[in-house]
CSV table of C-alpha atoms and ligand atoms in Angstrom, one decimal:
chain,number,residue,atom,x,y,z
A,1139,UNK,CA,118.6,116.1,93.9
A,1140,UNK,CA,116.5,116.3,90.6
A,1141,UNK,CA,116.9,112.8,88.9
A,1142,UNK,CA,116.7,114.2,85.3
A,1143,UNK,CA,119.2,113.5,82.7
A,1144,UNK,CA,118.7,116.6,80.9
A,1145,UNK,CA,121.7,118.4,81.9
A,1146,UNK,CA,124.0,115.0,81.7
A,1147,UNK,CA,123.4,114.1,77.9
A,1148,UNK,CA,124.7,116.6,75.2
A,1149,UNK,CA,121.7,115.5,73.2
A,1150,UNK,CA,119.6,117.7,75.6
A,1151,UNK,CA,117.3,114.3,75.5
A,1152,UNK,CA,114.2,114.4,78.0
A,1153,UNK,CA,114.6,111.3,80.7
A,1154,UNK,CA,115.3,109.9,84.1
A,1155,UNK,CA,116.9,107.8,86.8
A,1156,UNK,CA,115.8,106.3,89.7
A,1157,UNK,CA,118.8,108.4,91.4
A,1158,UNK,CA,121.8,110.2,90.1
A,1159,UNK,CA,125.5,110.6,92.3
A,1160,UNK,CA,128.2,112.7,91.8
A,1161,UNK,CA,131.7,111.0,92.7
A,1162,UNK,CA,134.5,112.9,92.9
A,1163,UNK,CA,136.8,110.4,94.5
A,1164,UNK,CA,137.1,106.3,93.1
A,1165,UNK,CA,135.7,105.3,96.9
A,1166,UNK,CA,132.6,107.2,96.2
A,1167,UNK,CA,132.5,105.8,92.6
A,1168,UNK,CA,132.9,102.1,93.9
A,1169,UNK,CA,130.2,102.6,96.7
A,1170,UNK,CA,127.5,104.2,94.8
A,1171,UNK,CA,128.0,101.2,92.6
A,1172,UNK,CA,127.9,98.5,95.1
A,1173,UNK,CA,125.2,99.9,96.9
A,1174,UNK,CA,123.3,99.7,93.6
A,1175,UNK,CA,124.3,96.1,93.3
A,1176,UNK,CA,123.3,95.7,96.5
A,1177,UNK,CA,119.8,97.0,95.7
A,1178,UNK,CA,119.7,95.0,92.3
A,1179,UNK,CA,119.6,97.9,90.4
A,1180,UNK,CA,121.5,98.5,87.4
A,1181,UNK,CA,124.4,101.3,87.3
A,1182,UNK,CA,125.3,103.5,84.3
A,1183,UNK,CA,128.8,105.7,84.7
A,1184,UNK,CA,129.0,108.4,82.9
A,1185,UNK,CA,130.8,111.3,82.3
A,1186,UNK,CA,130.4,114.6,80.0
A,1187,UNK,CA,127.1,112.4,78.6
A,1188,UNK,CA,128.4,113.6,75.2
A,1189,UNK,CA,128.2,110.4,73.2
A,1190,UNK,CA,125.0,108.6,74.6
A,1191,UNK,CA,121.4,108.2,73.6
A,1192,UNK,CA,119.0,108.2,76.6
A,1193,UNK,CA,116.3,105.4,74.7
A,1194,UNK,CA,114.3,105.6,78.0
A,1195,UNK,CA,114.1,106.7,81.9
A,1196,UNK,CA,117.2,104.3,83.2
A,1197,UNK,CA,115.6,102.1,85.5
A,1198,UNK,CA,119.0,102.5,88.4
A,1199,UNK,CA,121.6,105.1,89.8
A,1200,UNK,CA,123.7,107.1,87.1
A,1201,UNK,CA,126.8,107.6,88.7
A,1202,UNK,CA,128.8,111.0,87.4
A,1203,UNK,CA,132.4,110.7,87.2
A,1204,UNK,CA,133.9,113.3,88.3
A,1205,UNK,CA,137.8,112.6,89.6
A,1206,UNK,CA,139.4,115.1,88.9
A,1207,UNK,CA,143.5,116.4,89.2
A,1208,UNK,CA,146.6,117.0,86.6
A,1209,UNK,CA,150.0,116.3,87.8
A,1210,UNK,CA,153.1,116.6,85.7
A,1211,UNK,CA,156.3,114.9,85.8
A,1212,UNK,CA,158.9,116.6,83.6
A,1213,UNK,CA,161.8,113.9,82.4
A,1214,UNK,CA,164.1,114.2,79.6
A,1215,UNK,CA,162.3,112.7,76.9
A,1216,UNK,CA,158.5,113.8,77.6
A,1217,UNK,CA,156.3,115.3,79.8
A,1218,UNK,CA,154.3,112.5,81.8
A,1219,UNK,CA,150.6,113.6,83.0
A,1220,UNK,CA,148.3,111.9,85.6
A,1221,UNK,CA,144.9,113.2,84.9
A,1222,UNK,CA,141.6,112.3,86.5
A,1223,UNK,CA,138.5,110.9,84.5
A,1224,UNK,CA,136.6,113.5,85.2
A,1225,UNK,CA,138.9,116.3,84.0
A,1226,UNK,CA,137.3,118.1,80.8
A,1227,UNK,CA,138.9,117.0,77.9
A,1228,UNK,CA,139.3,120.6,76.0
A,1229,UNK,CA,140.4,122.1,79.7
A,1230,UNK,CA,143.3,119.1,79.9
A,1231,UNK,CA,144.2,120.2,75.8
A,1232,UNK,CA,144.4,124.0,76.5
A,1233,UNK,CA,146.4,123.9,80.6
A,1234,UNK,CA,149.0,121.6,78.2
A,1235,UNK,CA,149.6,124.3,75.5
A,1236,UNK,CA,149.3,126.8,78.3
A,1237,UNK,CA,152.3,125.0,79.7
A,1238,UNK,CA,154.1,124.8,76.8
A,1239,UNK,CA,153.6,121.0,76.8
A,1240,UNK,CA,152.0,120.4,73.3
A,1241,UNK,CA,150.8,117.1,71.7
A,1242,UNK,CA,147.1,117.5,72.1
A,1243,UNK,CA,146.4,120.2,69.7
A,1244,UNK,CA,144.8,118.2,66.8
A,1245,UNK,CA,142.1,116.9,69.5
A,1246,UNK,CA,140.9,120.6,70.6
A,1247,UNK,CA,137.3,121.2,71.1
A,1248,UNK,CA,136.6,117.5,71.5
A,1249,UNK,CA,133.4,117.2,73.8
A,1250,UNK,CA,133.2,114.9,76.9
A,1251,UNK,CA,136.3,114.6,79.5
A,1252,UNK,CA,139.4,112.2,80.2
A,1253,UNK,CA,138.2,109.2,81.2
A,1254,UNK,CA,136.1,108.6,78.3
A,1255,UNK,CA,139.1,109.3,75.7
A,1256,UNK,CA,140.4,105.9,75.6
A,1257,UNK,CA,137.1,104.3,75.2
A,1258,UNK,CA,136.6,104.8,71.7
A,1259,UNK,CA,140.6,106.0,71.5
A,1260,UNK,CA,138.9,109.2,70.9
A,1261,UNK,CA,140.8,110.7,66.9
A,1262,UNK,CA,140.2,114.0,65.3
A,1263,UNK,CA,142.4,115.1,62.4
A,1264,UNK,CA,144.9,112.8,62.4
A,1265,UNK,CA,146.0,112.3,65.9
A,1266,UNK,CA,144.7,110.0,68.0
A,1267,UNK,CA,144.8,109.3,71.8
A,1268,UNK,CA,146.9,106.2,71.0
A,1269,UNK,CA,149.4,108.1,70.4
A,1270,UNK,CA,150.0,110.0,73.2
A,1271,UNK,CA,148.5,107.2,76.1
A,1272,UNK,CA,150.7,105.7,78.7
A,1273,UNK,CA,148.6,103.8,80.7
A,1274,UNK,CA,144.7,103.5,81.7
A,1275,UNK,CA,143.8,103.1,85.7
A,1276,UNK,CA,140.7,101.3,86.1
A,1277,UNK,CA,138.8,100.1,89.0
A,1278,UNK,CA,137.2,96.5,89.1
A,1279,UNK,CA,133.8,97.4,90.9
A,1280,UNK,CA,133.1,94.2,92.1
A,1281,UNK,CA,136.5,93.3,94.0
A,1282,UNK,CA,137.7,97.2,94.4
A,1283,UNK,CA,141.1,95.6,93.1
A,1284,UNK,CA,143.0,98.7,91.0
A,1285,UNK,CA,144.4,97.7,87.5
A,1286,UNK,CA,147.1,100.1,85.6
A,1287,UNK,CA,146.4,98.7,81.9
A,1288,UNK,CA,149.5,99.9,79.7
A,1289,UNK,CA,148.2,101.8,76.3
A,1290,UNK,CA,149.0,98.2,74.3
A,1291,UNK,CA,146.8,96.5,77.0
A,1292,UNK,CA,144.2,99.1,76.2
A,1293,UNK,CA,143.8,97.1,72.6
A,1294,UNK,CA,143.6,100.0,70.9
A,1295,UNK,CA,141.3,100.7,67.5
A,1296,UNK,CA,139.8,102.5,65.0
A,1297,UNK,CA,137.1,104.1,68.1
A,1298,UNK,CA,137.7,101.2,69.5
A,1299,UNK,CA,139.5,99.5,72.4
A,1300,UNK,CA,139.0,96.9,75.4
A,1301,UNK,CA,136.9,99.5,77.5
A,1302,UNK,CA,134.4,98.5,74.5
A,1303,UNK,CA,134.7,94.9,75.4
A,1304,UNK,CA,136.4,92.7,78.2
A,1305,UNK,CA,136.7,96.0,80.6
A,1306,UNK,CA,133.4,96.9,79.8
A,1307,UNK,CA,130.7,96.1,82.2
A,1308,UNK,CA,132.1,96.1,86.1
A,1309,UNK,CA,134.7,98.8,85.8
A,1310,UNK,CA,135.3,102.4,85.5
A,1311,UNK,CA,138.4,104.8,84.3
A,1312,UNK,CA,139.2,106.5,87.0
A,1313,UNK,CA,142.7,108.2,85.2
A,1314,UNK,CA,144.6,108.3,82.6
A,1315,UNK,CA,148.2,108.7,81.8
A,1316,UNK,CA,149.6,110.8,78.6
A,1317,UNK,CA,153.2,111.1,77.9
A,1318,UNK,CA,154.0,114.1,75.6
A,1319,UNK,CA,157.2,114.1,73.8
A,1320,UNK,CA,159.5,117.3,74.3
A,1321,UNK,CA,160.3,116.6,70.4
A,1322,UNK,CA,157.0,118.3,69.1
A,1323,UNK,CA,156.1,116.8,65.2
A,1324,UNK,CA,153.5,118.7,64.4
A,1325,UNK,CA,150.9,116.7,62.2
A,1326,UNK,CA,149.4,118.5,59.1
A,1327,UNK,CA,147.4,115.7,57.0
A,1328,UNK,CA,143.8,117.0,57.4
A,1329,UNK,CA,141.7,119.7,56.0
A,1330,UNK,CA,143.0,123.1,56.4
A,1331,UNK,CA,146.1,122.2,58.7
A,1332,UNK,CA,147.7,121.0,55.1
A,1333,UNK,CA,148.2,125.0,54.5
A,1334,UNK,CA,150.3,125.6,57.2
A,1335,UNK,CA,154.0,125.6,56.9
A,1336,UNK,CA,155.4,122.4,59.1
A,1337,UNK,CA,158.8,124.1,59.3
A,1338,UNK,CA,157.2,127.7,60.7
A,1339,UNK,CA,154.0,126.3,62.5
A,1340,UNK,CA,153.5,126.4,66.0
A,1341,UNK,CA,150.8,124.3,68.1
A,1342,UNK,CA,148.7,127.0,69.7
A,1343,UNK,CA,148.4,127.9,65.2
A,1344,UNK,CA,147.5,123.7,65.0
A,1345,UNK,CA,144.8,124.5,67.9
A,1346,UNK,CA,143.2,127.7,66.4
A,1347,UNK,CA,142.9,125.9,63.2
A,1348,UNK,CA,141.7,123.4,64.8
A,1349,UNK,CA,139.5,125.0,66.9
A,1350,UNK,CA,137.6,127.6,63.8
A,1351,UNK,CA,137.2,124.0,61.6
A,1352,UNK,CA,135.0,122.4,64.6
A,1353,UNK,CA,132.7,125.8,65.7
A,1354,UNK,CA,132.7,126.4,61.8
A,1355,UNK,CA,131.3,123.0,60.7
A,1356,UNK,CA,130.4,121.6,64.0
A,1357,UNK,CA,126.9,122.5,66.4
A,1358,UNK,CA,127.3,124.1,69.8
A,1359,UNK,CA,125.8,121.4,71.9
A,1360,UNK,CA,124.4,124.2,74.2
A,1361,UNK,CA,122.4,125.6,71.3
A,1362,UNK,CA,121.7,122.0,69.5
A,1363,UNK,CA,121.8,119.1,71.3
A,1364,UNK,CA,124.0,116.4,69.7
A,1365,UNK,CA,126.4,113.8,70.6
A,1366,UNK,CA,129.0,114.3,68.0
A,1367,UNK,CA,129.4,112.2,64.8
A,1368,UNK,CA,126.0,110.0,65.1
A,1369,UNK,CA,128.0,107.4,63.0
A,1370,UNK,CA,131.0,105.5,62.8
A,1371,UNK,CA,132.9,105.8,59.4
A,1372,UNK,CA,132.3,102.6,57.5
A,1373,UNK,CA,135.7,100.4,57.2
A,1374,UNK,CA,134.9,98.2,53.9
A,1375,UNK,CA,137.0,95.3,52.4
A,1376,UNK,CA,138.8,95.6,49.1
A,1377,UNK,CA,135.9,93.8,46.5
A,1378,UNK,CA,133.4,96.0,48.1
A,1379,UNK,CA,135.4,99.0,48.1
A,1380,UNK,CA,136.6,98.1,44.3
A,1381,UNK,CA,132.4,97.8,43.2
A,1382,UNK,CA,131.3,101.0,45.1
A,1383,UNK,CA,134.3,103.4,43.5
A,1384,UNK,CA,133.4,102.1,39.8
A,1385,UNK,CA,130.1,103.5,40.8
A,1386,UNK,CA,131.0,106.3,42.8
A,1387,UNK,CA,134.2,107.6,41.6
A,1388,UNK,CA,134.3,110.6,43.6
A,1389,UNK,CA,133.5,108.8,46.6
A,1390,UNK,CA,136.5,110.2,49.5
A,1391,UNK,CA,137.8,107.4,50.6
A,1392,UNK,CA,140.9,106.2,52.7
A,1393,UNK,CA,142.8,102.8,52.2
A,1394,UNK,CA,144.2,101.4,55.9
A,1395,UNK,CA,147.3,99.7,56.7
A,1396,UNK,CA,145.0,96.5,56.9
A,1397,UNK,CA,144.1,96.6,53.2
A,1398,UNK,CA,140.6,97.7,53.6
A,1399,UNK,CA,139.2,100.7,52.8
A,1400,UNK,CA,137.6,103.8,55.0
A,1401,UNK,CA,134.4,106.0,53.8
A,1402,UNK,CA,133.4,109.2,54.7
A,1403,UNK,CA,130.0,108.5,56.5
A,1404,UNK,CA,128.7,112.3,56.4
A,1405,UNK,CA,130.0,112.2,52.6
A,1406,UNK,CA,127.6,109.5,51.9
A,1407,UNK,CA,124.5,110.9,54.2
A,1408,UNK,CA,124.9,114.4,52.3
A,1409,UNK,CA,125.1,112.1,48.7
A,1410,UNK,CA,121.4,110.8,50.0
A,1411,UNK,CA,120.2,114.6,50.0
A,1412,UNK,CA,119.6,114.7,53.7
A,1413,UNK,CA,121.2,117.1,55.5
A,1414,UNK,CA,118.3,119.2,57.3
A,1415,UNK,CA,116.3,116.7,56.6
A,1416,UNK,CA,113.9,116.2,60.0
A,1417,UNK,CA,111.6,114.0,61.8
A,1418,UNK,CA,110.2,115.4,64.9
A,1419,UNK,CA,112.5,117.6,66.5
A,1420,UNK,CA,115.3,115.7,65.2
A,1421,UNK,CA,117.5,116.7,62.4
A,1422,UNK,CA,120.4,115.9,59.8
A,1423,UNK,CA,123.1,118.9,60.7
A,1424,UNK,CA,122.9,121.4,57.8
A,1425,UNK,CA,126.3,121.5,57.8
A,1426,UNK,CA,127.9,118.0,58.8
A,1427,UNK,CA,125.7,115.5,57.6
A,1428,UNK,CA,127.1,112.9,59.8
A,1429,UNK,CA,125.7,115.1,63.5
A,1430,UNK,CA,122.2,114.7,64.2
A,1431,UNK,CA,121.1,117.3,65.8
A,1432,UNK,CA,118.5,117.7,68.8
A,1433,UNK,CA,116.5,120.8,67.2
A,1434,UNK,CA,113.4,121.3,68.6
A,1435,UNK,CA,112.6,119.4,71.7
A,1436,UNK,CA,113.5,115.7,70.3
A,1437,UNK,CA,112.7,112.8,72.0
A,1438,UNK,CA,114.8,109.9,71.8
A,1439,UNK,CA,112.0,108.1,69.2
A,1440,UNK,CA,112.5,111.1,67.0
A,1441,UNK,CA,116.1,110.5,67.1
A,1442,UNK,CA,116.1,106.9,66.2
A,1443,UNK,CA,113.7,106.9,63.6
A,1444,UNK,CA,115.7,109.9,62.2
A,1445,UNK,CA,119.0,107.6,62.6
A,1446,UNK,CA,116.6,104.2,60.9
A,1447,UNK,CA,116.0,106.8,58.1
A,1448,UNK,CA,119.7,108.0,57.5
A,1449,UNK,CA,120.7,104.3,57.5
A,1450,UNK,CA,118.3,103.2,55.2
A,1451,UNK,CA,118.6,105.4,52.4
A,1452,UNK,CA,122.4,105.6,52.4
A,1453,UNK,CA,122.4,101.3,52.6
A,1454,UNK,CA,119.7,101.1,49.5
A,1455,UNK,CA,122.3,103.7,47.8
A,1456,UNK,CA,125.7,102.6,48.5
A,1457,UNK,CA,125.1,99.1,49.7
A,1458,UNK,CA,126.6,100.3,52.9
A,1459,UNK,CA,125.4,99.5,56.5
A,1460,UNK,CA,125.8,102.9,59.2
A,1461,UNK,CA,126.7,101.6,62.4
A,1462,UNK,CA,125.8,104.5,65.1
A,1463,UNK,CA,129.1,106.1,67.0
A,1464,UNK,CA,127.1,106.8,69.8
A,1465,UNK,CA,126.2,104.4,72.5
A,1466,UNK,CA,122.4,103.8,73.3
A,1467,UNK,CA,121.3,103.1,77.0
A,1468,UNK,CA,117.9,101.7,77.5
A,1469,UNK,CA,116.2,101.1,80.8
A,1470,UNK,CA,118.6,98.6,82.3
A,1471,UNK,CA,122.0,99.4,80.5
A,1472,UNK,CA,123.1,99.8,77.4
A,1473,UNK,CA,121.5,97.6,74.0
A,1474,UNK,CA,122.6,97.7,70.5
A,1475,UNK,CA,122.5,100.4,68.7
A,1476,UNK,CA,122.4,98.8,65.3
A,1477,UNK,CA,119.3,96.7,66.3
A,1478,UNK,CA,117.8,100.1,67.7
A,1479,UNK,CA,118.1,101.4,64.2
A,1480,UNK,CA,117.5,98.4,61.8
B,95,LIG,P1,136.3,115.6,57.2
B,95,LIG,O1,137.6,116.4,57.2
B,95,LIG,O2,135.1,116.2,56.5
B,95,LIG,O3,136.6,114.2,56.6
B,95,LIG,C1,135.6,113.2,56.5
B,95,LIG,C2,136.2,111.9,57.0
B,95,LIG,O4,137.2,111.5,56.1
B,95,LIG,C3,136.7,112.0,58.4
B,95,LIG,O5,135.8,111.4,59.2
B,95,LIG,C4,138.1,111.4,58.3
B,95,LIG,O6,138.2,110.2,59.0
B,95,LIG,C5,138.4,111.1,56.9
B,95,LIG,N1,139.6,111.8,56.4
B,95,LIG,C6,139.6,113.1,56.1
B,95,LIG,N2,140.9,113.4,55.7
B,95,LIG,C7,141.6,112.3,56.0
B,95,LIG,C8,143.0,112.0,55.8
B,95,LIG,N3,143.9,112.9,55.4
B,95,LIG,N4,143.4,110.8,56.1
B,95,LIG,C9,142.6,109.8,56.6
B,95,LIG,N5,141.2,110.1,56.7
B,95,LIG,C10,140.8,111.3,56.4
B,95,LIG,O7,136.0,115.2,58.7
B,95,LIG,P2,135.2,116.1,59.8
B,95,LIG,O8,133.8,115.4,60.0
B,95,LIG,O9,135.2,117.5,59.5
B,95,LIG,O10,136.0,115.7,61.0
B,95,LIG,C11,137.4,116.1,61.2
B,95,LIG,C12,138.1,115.3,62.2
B,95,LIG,O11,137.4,115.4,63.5
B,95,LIG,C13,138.0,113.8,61.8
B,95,LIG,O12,139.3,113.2,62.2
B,95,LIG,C14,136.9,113.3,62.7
B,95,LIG,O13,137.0,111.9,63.0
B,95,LIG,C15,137.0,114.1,63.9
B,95,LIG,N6,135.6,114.3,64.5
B,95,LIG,C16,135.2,113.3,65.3
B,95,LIG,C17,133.9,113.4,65.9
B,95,LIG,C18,133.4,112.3,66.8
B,95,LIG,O14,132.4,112.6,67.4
B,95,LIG,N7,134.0,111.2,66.9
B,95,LIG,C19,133.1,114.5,65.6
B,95,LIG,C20,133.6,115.4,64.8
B,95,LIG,C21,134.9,115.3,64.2
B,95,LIG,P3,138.6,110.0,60.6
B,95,LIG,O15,137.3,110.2,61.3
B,95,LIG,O16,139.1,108.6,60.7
B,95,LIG,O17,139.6,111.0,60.9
């Protein structure tokens, strides 16, 4: 089998592994891991490759999850679904509405498949996977022990949760369990889902709308590589926030339930004058300031000095620090992405 990492990486980034396996079941996911243990390699799971950067050949055995399987369980209240990691997400969201079981609408179109979702408790116009997570199954690699972790287990954040941190390294998602009310609310907040009516809409409408926003503003990975936002949205406290509005009225910005304040990351890149602005064959999406976009053969240098760039010019304007969304694996695992790009 060709070790290339080309056709695992949205990015469409040029690089290596020592070997790649596909595992479809969590026996085959555990053993290729412990026979690269065994070996002293390191191990990388992945699974759609839609929100890494390849910095280099990985030095080890990228294992592709790829566990897949839906089952339903109507009750009273909710439907409850059992889906494998390795399920696409967009398939899971459109064989729900296709069942009449909606609640995942808002998240259409989101690249990359289940068992990925909860690790950065994947959001997109309102809704996030929070909201609609039961429970996580994970495997411990080392001990082959199972774990159900219950969605407040999962420490759930803004992109954030514990598969960021303490369930990191040494384990892998192998499903994930959504309940979906039968009461359906749809949710309306963002963009041009405020123009429908909440008392007429329906969710396949939520999902179109949904859908023409993303292809509209968002690249086709299979004609420009990309892993999705490139950034996180800055979360600022209240001082901060206070000095950069005085200066930058017009600045969108979101207060949070924890008293600080969200920016708009692609607001602030596009205020710096840089969308389709390249280096290499990277470049600033033309239309969404906060993609970059693999245009013309990128390599991953190309990319990170693009990314240093972005960072730079948006800090020296706005006094604001870009921390990259997407995760950064270098030869033996993954390494910070904010030192990458300092
Ligand atoms: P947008 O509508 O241009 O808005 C820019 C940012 O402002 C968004 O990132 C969003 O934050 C925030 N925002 C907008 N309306 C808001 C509201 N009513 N309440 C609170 N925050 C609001 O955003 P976009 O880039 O086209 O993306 C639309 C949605 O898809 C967003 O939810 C975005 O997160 C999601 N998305 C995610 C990715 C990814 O790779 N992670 C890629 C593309 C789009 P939030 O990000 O917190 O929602």
């Amino acid at each position: 089998m060709s070790t290339s990492l080309k056709p695992f990486n949205t990015f469409g980034i040029q690089s290596n592994a020592s070997q790649i396996v596909i595992a479809q079941t969590v026996q085959q996911l555990q053993q290729a891991w412990s026979e690269a243990a065994l070996a002293q390699q390191p191990a990388l799971i992945l699974g759609e490759g839609s929100n890494v950067l390849f910095l280099d050949d990985f030095a080890g055995t990228v294992i592709i999850n790829r566990i897949i399987g839906i089952e339903v369980i109507e009750k009273d209240d909710a439907w409850y679904l059992h889906v494998g990691a390795g399920e696409n997400w967009h398939h899971l969201v459109e064989y729900t509405l296709q069942h009449s079981m909606p609640g995942l609408e808002n998240l259409a179109l989101i690249p990359g498949c289940v068992g990925s979702s909860p690790i950065q408790n994947i959001g997109a116009y309102g809704v996030e996977l929070k909201k609609v997570c039961d429970y996580v199954d994970c495997v411990d690699l080392r001990s082959g022990e199972q774990h159900r972790l219950s969605s407040p287990e999962c420490l759930f954040g803004y992109r954030d949760s514990i598969f960021k941190h303490q369930y990191q390294d040494g384990y892998a998602i192998t499903a994930v369990g959504l309940r979906l009310p039968k009461i359906w609310q749809p949710v309306l907040t963002y963009g041009d889902l405020t123009r429908l009516d909440p008392a007429t809409v329906t969710p396949l409408q939520v999902f179109d709308a949904v859908c023409l926003m993303r292809m509209t503003k968002l690249p086709d990975p299979r004609v420009n590589g990309n892993a999705g936002s490139f950034f996180k949205n800055p979360v600022i406290i209240g001082e901060q926030a206070a000095e950069l509005l005085s200066n930058f009225p017009n600045a969108p910005h979101y207060p949070q339930a924890d008293g600080t304040t969200k920016l708009a990351a692609g607001w602030l890149i596009d205020q710096c004058e840089l969308k389709g602005f390249k280096i290499g064959g990277a470049a600033v999406h033309r239309q969404q300031a906060l993609v970059l976009i693999n245009d013309a053969q990128a390599t991953s240098q190309d990319v990170v000095k693009l990314a240093h760039h972005v960072r730079q010019r948006v800090g020296e304007k706005f006094n604001v620090w870009l921390e990259p969304e997407v995760r950064f694996i270098g030869q033996q695992g993954e390494v910070s992405a904010v030192e990458t790009i300092a």
